Structure formats: structure tokens, C-alpha cells
Coordinates of C-alpha atoms (C1' of nucleotides) in Angstrom, one line a residue:
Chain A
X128 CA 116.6 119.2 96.1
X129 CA 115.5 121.1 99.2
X130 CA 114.1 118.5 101.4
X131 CA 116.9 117.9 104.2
X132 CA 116.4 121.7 105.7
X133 CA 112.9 120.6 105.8
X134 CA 113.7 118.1 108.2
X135 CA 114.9 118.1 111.7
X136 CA 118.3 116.9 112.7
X137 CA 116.3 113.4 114.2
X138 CA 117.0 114.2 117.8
X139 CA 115.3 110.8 118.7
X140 CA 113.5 109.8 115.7
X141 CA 114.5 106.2 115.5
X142 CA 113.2 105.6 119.4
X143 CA 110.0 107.6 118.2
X144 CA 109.2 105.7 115.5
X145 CA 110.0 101.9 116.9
X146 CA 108.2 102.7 120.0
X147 CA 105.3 103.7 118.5
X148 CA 105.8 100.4 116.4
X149 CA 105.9 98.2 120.0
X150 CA 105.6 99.3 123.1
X151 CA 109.1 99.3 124.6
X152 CA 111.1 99.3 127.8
X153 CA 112.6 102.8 129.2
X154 CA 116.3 100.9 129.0
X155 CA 115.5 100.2 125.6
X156 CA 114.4 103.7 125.0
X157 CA 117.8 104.9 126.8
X158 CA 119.6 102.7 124.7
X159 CA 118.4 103.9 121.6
X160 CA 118.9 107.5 122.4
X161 CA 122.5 106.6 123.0
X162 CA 122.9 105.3 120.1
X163 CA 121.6 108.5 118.1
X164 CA 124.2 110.4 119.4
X165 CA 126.7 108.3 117.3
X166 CA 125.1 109.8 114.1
X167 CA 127.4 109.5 110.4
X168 CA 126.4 112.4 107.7
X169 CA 126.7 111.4 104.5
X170 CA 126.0 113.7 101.1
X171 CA 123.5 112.8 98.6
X172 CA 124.4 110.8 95.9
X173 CA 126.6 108.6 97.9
X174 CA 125.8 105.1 97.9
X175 CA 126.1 103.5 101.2
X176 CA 125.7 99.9 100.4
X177 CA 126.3 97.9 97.3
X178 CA 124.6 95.2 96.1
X179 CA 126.7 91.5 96.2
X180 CA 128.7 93.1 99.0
X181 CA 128.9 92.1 102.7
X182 CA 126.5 94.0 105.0
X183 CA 128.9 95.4 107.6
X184 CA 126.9 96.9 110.2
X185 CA 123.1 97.8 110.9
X186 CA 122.3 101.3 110.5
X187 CA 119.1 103.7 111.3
X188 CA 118.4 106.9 108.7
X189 CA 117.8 110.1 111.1
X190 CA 117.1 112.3 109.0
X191 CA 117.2 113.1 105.3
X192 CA 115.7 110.6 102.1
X193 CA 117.6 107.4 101.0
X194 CA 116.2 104.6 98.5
X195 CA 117.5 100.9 96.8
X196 CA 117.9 100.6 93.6
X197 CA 119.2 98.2 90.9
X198 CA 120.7 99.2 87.8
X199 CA 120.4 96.4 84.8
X200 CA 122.6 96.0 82.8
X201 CA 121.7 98.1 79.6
X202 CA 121.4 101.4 82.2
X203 CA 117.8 101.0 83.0
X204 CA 117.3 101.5 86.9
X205 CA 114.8 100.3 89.3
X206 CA 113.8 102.0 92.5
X207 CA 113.2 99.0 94.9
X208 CA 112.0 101.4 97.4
X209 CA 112.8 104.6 99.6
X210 CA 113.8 104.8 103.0
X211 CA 112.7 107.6 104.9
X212 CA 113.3 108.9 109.1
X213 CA 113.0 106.3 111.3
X214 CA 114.0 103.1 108.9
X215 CA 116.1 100.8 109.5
X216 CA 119.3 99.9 106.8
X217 CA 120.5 96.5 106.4
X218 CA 118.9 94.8 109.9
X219 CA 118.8 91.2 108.7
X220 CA 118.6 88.1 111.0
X221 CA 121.3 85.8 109.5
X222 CA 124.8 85.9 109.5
X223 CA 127.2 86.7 106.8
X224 CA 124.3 88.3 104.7
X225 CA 125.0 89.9 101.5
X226 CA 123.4 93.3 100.5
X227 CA 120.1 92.7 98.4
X228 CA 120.1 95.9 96.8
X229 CA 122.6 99.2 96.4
X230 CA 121.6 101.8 99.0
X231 CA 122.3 105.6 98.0
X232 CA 121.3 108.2 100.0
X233 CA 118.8 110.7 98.0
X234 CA 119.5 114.1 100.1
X235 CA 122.2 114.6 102.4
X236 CA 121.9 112.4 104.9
X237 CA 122.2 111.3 109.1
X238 CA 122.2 107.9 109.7
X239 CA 123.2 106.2 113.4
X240 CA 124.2 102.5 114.3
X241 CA 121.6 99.8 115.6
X242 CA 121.8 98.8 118.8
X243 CA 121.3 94.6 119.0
X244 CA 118.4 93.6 120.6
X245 CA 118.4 90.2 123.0
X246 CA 116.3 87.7 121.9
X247 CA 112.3 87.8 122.6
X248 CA 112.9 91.5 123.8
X249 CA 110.8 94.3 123.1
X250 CA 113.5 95.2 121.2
X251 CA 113.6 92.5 119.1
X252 CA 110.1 92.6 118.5
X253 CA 110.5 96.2 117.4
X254 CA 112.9 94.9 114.9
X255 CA 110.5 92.5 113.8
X256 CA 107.7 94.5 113.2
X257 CA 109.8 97.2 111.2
X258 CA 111.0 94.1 109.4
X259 CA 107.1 93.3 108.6
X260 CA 106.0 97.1 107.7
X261 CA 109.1 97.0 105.2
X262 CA 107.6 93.3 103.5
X263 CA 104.5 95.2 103.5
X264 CA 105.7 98.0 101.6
X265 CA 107.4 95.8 98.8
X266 CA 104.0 94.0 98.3
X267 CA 102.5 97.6 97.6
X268 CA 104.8 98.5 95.3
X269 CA 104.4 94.9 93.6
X270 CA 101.0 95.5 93.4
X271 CA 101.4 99.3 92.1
X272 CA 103.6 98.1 89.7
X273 CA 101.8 94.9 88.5
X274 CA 97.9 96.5 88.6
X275 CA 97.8 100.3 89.0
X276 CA 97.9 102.4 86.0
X277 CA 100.4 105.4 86.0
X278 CA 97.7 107.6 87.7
X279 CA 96.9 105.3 90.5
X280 CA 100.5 104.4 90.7
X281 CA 101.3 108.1 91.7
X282 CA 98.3 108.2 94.3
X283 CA 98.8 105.3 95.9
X284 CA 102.4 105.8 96.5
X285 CA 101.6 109.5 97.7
X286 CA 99.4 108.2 100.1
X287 CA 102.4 105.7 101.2
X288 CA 104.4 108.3 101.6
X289 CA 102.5 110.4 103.3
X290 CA 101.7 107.8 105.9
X291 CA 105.1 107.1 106.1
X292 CA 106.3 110.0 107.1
X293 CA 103.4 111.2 108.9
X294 CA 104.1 108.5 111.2
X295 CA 107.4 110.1 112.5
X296 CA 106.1 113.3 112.7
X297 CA 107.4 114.6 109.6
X298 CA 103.9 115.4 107.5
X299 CA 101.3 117.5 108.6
X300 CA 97.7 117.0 108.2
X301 CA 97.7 118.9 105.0
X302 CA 101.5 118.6 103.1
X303 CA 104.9 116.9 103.1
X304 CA 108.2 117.5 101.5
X305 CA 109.0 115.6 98.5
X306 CA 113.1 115.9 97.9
X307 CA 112.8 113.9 94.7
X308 CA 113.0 114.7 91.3
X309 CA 110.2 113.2 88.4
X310 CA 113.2 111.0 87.0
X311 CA 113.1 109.3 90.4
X312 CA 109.1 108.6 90.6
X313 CA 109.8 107.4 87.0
X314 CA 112.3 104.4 88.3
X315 CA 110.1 104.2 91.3
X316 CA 106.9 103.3 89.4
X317 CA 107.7 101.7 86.4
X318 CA 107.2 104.8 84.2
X319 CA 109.2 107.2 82.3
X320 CA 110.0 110.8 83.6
X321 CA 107.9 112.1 80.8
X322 CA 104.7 110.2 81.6
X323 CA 105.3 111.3 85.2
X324 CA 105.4 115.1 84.5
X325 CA 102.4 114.5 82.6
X326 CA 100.1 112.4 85.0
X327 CA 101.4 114.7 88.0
X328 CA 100.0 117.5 85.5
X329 CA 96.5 116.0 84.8
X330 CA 96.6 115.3 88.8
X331 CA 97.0 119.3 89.2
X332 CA 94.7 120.2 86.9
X333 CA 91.8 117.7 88.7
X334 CA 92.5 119.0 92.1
X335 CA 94.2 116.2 93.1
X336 CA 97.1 117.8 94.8
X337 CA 99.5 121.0 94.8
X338 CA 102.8 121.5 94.7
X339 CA 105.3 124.1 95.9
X340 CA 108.7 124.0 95.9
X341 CA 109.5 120.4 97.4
X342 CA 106.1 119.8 99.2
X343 CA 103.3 118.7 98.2
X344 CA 99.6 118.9 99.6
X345 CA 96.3 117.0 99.0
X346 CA 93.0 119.3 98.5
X347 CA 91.3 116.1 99.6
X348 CA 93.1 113.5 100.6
X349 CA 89.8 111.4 101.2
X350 CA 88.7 111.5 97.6
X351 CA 92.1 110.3 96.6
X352 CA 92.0 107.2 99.1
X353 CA 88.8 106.5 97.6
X354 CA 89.8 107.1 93.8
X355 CA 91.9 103.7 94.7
X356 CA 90.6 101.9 97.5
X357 CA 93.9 102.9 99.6
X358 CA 94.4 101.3 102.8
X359 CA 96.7 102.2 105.5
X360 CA 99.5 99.7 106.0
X361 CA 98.6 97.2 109.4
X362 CA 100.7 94.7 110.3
X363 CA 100.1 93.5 113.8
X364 CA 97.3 92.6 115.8
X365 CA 97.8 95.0 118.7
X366 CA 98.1 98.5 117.2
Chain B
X236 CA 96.6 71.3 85.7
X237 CA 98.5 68.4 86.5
X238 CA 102.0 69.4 88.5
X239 CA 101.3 67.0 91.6
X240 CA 101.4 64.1 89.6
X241 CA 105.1 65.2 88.8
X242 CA 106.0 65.5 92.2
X243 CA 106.9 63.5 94.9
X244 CA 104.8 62.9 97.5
X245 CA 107.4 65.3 99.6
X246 CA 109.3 62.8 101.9
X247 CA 111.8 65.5 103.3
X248 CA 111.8 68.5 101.2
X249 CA 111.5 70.8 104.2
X250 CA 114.5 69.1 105.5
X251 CA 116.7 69.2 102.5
X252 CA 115.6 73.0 101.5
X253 CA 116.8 74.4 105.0
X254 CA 119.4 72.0 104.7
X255 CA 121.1 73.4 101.8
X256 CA 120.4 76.7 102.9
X257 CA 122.9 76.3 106.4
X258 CA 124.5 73.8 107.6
X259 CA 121.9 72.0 109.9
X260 CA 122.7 69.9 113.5
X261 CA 121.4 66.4 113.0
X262 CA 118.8 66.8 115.8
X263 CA 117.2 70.0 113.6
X264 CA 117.2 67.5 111.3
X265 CA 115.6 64.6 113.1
X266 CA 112.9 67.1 114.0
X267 CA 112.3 68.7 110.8
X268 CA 111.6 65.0 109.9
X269 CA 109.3 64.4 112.4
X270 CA 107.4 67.3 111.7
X271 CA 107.2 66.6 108.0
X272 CA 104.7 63.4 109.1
X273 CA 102.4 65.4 110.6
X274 CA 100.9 66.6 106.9
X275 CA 98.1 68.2 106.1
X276 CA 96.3 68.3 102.6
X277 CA 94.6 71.3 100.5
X278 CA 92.4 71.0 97.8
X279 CA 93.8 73.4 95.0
X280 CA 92.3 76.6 95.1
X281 CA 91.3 76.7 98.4
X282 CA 92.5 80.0 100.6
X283 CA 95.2 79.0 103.4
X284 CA 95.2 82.1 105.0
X285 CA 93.1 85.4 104.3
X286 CA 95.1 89.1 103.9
X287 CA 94.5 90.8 107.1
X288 CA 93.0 88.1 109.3
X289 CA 95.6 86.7 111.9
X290 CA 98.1 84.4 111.3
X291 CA 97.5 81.0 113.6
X292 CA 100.3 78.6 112.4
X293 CA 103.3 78.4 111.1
X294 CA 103.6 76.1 108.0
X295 CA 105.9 74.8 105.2
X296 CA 104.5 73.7 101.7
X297 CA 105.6 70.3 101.5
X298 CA 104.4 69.4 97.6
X299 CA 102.1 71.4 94.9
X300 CA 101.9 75.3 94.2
X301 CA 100.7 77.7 96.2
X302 CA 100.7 81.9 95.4
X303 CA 100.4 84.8 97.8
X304 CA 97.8 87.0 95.7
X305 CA 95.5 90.5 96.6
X306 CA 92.4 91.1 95.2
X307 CA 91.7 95.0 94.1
X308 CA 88.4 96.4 94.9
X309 CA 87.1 96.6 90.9
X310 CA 88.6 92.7 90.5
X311 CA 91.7 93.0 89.4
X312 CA 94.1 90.6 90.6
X313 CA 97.9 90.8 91.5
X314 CA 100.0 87.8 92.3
X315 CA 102.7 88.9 94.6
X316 CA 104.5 85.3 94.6
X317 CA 104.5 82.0 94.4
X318 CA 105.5 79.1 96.8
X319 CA 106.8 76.3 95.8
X320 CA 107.6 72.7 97.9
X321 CA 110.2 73.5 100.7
X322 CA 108.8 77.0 101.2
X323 CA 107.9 78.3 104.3
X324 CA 104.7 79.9 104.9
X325 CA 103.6 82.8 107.3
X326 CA 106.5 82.2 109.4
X327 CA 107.3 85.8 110.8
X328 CA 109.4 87.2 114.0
X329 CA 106.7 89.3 115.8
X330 CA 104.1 88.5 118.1
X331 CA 100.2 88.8 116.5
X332 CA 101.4 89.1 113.0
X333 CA 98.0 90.1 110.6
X334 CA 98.5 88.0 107.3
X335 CA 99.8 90.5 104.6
X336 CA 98.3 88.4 101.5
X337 CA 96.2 86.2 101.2
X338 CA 97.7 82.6 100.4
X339 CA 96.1 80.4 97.6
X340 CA 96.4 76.9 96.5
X341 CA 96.8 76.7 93.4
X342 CA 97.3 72.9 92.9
X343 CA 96.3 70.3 95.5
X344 CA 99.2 70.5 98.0
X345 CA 100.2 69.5 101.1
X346 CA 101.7 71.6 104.3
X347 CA 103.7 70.7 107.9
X348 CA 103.8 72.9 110.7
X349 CA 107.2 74.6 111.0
X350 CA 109.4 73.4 114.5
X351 CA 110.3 76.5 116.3
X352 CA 113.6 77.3 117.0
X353 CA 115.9 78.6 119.5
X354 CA 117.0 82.1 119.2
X355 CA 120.6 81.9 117.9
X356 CA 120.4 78.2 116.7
X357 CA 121.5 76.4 113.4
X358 CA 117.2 76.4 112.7
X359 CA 116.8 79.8 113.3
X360 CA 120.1 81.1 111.0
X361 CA 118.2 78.4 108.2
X362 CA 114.3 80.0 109.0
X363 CA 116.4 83.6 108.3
X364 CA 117.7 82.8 105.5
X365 CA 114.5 82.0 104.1
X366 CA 113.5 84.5 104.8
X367 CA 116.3 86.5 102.9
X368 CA 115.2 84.3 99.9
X369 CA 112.0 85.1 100.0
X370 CA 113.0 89.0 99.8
X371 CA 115.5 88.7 97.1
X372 CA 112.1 87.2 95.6
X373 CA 110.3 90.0 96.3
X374 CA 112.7 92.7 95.0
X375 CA 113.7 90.4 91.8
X376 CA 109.5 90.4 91.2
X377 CA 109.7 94.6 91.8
X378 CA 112.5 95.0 89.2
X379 CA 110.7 92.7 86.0
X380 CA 107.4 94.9 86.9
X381 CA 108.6 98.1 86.8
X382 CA 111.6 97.6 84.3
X383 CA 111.5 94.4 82.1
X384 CA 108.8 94.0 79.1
X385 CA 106.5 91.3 78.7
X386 CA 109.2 88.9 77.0
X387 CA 112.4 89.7 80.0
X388 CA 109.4 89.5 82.3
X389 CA 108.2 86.0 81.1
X390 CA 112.0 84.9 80.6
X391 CA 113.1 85.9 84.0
X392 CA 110.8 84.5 86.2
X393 CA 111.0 81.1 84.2
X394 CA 114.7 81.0 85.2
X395 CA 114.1 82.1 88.4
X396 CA 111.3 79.7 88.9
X397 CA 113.7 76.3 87.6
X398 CA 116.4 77.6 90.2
X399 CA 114.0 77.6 93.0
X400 CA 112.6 74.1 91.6
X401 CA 116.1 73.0 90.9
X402 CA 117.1 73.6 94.7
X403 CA 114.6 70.9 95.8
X404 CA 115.6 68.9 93.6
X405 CA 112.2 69.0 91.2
X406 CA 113.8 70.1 87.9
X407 CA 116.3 68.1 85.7
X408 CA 118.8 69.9 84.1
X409 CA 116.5 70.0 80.6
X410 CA 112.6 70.4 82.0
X411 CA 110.3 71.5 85.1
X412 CA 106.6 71.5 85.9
X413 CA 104.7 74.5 85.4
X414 CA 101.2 73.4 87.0
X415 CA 99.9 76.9 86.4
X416 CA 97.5 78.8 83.6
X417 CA 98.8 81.6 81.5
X418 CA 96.2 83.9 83.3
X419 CA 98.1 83.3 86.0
X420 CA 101.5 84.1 84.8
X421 CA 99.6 86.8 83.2
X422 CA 98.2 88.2 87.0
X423 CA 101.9 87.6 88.6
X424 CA 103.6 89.2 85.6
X425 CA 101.7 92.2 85.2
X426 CA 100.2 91.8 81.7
X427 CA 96.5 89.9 80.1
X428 CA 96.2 86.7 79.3
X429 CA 96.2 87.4 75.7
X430 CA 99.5 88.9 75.9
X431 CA 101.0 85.9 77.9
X432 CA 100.2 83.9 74.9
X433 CA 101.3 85.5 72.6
X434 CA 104.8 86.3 74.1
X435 CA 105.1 82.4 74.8
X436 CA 104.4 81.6 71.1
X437 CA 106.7 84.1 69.9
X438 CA 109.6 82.3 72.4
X439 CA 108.8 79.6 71.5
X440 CA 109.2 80.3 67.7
X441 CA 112.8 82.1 68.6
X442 CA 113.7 78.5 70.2
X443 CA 113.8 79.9 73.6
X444 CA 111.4 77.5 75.2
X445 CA 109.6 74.4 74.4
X446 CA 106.8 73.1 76.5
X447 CA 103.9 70.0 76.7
X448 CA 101.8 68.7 78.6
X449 CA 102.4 71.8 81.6
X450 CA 106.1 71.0 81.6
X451 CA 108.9 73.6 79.9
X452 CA 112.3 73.6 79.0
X453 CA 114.8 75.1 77.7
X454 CA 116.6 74.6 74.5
X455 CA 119.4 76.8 75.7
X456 CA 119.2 78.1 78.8
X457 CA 122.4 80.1 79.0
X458 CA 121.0 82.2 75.8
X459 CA 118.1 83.1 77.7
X460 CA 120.0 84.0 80.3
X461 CA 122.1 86.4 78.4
X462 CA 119.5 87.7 77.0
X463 CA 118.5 89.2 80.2
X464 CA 121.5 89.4 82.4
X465 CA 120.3 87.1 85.0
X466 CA 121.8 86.4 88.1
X467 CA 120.4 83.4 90.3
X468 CA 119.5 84.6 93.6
X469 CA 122.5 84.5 96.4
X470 CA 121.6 85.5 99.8
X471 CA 124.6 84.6 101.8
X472 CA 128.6 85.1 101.8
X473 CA 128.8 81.1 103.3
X474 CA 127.3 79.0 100.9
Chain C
dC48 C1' 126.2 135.2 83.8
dG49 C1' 127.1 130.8 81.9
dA50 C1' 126.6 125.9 83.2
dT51 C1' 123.8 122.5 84.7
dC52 C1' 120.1 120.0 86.2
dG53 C1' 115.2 119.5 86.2
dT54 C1' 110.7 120.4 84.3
dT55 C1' 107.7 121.1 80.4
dT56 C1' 106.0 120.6 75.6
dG57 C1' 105.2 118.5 71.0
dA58 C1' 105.0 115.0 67.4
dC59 C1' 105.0 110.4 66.7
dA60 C1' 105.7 105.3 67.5
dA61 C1' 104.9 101.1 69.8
dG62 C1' 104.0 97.8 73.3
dG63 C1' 100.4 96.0 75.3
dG64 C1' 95.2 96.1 76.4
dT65 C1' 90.3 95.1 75.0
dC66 C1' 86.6 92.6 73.1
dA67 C1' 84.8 88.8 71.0
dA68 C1' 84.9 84.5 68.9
dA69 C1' 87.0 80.2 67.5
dA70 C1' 89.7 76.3 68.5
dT71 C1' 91.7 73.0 71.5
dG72 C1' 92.1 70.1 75.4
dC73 C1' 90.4 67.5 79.1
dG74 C1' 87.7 65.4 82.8
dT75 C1' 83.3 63.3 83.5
dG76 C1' 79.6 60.5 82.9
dG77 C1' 76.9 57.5 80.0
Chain D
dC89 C1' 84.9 54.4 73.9
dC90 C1' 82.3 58.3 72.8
dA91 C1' 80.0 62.7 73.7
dC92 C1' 79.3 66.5 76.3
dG93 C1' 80.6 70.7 79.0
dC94 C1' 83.8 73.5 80.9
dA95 C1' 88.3 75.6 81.2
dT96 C1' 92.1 77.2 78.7
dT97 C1' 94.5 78.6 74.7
dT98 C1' 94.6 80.9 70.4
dT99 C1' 93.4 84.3 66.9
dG100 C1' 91.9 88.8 64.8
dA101 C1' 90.8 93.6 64.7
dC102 C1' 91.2 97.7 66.8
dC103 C1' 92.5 101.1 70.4
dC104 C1' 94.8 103.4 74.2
dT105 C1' 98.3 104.2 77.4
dT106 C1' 102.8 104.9 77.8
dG107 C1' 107.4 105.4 75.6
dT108 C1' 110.8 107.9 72.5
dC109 C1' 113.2 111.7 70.7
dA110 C1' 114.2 116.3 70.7
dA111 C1' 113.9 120.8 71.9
dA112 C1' 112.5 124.7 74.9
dC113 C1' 112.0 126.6 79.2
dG114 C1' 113.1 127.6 84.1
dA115 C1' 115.6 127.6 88.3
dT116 C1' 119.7 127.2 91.0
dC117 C1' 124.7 127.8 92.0
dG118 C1' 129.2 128.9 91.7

DNA sequence: CGATCGTTTGACAAGGGTCAAAATGCGTGG
DNA sequence: CCACGCATTTTGACCCTTGTCAAACGATCG
């Protein structure tokens, strides 16, 4: 679990990543910035949210790896989905909302509050639009999970990932840090920890990707794209 | 295929859905209403809106099926959903939204366009909560996929499925319509055809479901419900 | 230098997939 | 009212991907 020194402290990550998501106004901007300087550390394994309770307040993750799970009842647990630099916690448009999911943080983690957004602002439609990019995420993982056998399911989600955090600034061209352990992937994608040590191996040994402590790295990223038709997420019209 | 027999014409289920889901002002309901006579009809399987091509309208399905499906590049399908009467369809907060799925008819049905609403109003808490449904749906979908097996999968979205029928008020305490063929329960649930069958006849020699004629029910619901630790969806502290 | 967590390996089992064909149901037209 | 044609359901035989259980190995940290 090495991925939080990988990572900057998010000096202004959240206004990074919504204004590349809309283009927004300098007071927004300025507001945003303000409201990273408010940031809340909490330590990995902590849960944040639970799931049934009352959403209190709207948070951003700065910095470090968070995800939403459910645990059934017999112990199995399902990884709903991981939230990364940049995403947004609990922003919901209704009032009195309860939380759909528990929310633990992964690493150690800096989140900072959410500043509210008037309606029909650029703000708002920031919101919005990180509010779409999340829907779209849950349909690939429906899809991973309904279509994509256990080899494809790794891929595609690496590719996710990749794009994910490329988009704040936090993967270069060729590797990305991966603070997660196999057991994780497993309740991610459906599979078992053992199936997942044994795909990732297969993956080695084709030259699919490398991996060195915490990061990992594609040879050739194109081939993988290919390997399962991989598109980049796009959810609005402009940009 | 013969759900829209079973199903009312649709005189106000927009109304009553959002309705039920916050408390409404009588003039959002007065224009609900009026909005609901300005239908328009699909012949079943006919595509309402294509993944990636711009959304134009918002609309609400008034009576039928619809599903929200992707196409993989060798054929295989995934469902990512279905929509039932009262649903709303491709409404979304941000400016040039791209469709993220592709929407399919799967029996005839028939659609209204969706009254806008102002920011802040009783409307807009009821379009938001919605929208909170329709995530809970997503996230309940994620979980059978990666952690249920074909029988909690099959049993779990049956339940789920006669709650959402069951809030419009088109499933009796005993029996609902289920207008749809096993290859399709087979594409939404992750599994073949085949195996769909053969998980429905083994239910239905345990005594967990009966069904004729494209409508199920349950013998004893609350078993089935045990069986698999299900929770019906709740979205909101109020109500 | 144990203790602990995570990764790796092996042997075996099982849930679910594949392929192909038969049976059933149903709408249509004569 | 019957017969035909198509879609859907059902069945059988066989196989493969993934899961299970258990143990060994490796790294990290007090």
C-alpha cells in the first residue's frame, strides 16, 4: 500500500479537474481553491459514509484512493466503484438523501468540502457533468461485469483507470500507481483474488503490462485498447 | 410478448410516480397531466435514442418496456437496465448531454415529454429523486453481476422488478407482467439463454415462482426474499 | 526477528457456457 | 378452423472458465 506518497498533496486538483470538465468562471475557480484549503485527512481503512445513513455534507477526494462497497449479508463484498483525485463524494441533487453505498477510503486520504453551486452556473454544470462521467463509469462496470471475461475485465478497467487518473495529471504516458491489493480487483470485478493473481500473470507473461512495486505500465497500450474495443469515456457534446 | 395488453393505457402514471416520490404542488401536477396528452407511440423494438448521438428530448415512458442496452464490437450484448411506465428517460442536468446507451423498445410503448422545472422547485426535488432511483438501480444491477449466482441474480431482480411495478401501481400483491424473453433476462443478467431456463425451471420446482402466459408470481415472496437478503430500494430520509 | 498481510502455487470441484436439435407456442394467412 | 413459419423454450452431452481449499512464499513493520 504505497500509493498516497505517489501522489501530490492536491494543491488544486478538484478545480483542475472540474474545469477541464466545463469551462468555468475565475470566481468559481477562486472559490474552489478556497475551499481546498479546508482539507480533512482521514487513514485508510476508515469508512467515511455508511450506507442507509444521512449524507451530511458534500465532499471532494484531493488526494489519495477511496471506493463503495456493499457487504451482503453472508460476508461477500462488492466494489461498486473507486473514487480517485478530483471526484466528487456524496454531491446529490435532492434533499434528505440517504447514502447509496458505504464509502471507505482505500489509502490515507485528503478530502475538502463542496462548495454549492447557484443554479444554471458553470458551477452547476460542472457538477452535472461529473455527475454524468460517474453514471458512465457504473455502465462500464455493468458491462465488465455482465460481458467481459476475467481477462478483458482487468483490461478494460486498467484502461479506466488509467484515463481516470491521467485526466488529473496523476498517470504518465507510460505508468500509474495502483495502491490496491488483488483481493480488491477481485470484489471490483466479480472474480476471486486467486483468478486475479492468475489472469494478471498470463497478462505479464503476454506483454500486456508490468508491474513494479504499486505502478503499473502498458508495453502497448494500443494493442490492449484493441484486444477489447476500449473507448474513452465522452459525455458531452462540447469537449 | 404480450405486456401492453396488461397495462393501462397510462392515464397519469408520470404523475403518480413523481408523485409518490415528493410531495408535489397541484400546479406540477396539473402540468404533468397536461404533458402526459401529448403521447407519442413506439413500435417495440425500435431504438429511441442511439449511445453516443445527442440527446434532443427529454421523455417519460408512459406504458410498455423499454431497456438501456450496449452492443460489444464481436456481438455480445449487455442490458444495463430496464424502464418501466413512469420512468424517465434521458433526462440529465448538463447542457449537450451525448446519450450514454442506447434506449430500446422492447414492447410497443408509449412516451411524453418531461415539463421542465425550476431550479429548487417541488418538480425538480421529484426529477432528483429519480434520478437517485435510477442509481440505486444501477449499483443494485453491479452487485447481482459481480457477486450473486445465476439463481440470487434471477431472484433479485424479480423482486426488484415487482417493487418498481408495484410503485405504479401495475402489480397486485400475487402477479406482475414480465413482457420480456429469457434471452433477455439472460443479456441483463449476465448469463445464456440456456442457463436462464434452466435456473427458472429449477425455481419453479423449489416453489419459488410460478408463471403463464408472460405473467409471474410468487408463491411466497418473503422466502425469496430471505433467501437473498433483499432490501427494496430507499432513496430518501422523507418518504 | 516474529507477526502479519499480500502474493503465488497446486490439486480439484463446480457453476455456467457451447453447440445442436427437438419441442412448444403463437401469429398469420388461407 | 386449420396449417404453416417463425420465435422462443426446452433438452442433452460435453467442455471450459472460474471458484475452493490449503499451503508456501515474500515483503513490510514494529
Amino acid at each position: 500500500m504505497n500509493g498516497p506518497k505517489a501522489m501530490t498533496p492536491g494543491m488544486s486538483i478538484l478545480s483542475t479537474r472540474l474545469s477541464r470538465l466545463t469551462q468555468l468562471q475565475p470566481a468559481d475557480v477562486e472559490m474552489l481553491q478556497a475551499a481546498e484549503r479546508d482539507q480533512h485527512r482521514f487513514p485508510a481503512r476508515r469508512e467515511l459514509i455508511r450506507e442507509g445513513e444521512p449524507v451530511r455534507e458534500r465532499r471532494a477526494l484531493l488526494s489519495g484512493w477511496a471506493c463503495r462497497q456493499r457487504i451482503l449479508s453472508d460476508g461477500r463484498r462488492q466494489i461498486l466503484g473507486f473514487l480517485l483525485p478530483g471526484d466528487l463524494i456524496g454531491v446529490c441533487q435532492h434533499s434528505a438523501p440517504l447514502a447509496s453505498t458505504t464509502i471507505l477510503a482505500i489509502t490515507e486520504i485528503v478530502t475538502c468540502p463542496v462548495p454549492a453551486a447557484e443554479p444554471a452556473s458553470g458551477l452547476a454544470e460542472a457538477y452535472a457533468r461529473s455527475a454524468a462521467l460517474e453514471e458512465h463509469h457504473m455502465l462500464a462496470q455493468i458491462t465488465r461485469l455482465g460481458r467481459l471475461n476475467a481477462c478483458e475485465r482487468l483490461a478494460d478497467w486498467l484502461l479506466e483507470t488509467q484515463d481516470r487518473l491521467g485526466f488529473v495529471g496523476l498517470s504518465t504516458a507510460d505508468q500509474f500507481p495502483l495502491p490496491i491489493t488483488q483481493e480488491m480487483l477481485a470484489d471490483a470485478l466479480g472474480l476471486t483474488s486467486v483468478h486475479v493473481n492468475r489472469t494478471l500473470q498470463a497478462m505479464r507473461r503476454d506483454g500486456l503490462l508490468t508491474s513494479r512495486s504499486g505502478m503499473i505500465s502498458f508495453p502497448d497500450r494500443r494493442r490492449l485498447e484493441d484486444m477489447i474495443d476500449y473507448k474513452p469515456a465522452r459525455v458531452s457534446a462540447q469537449g
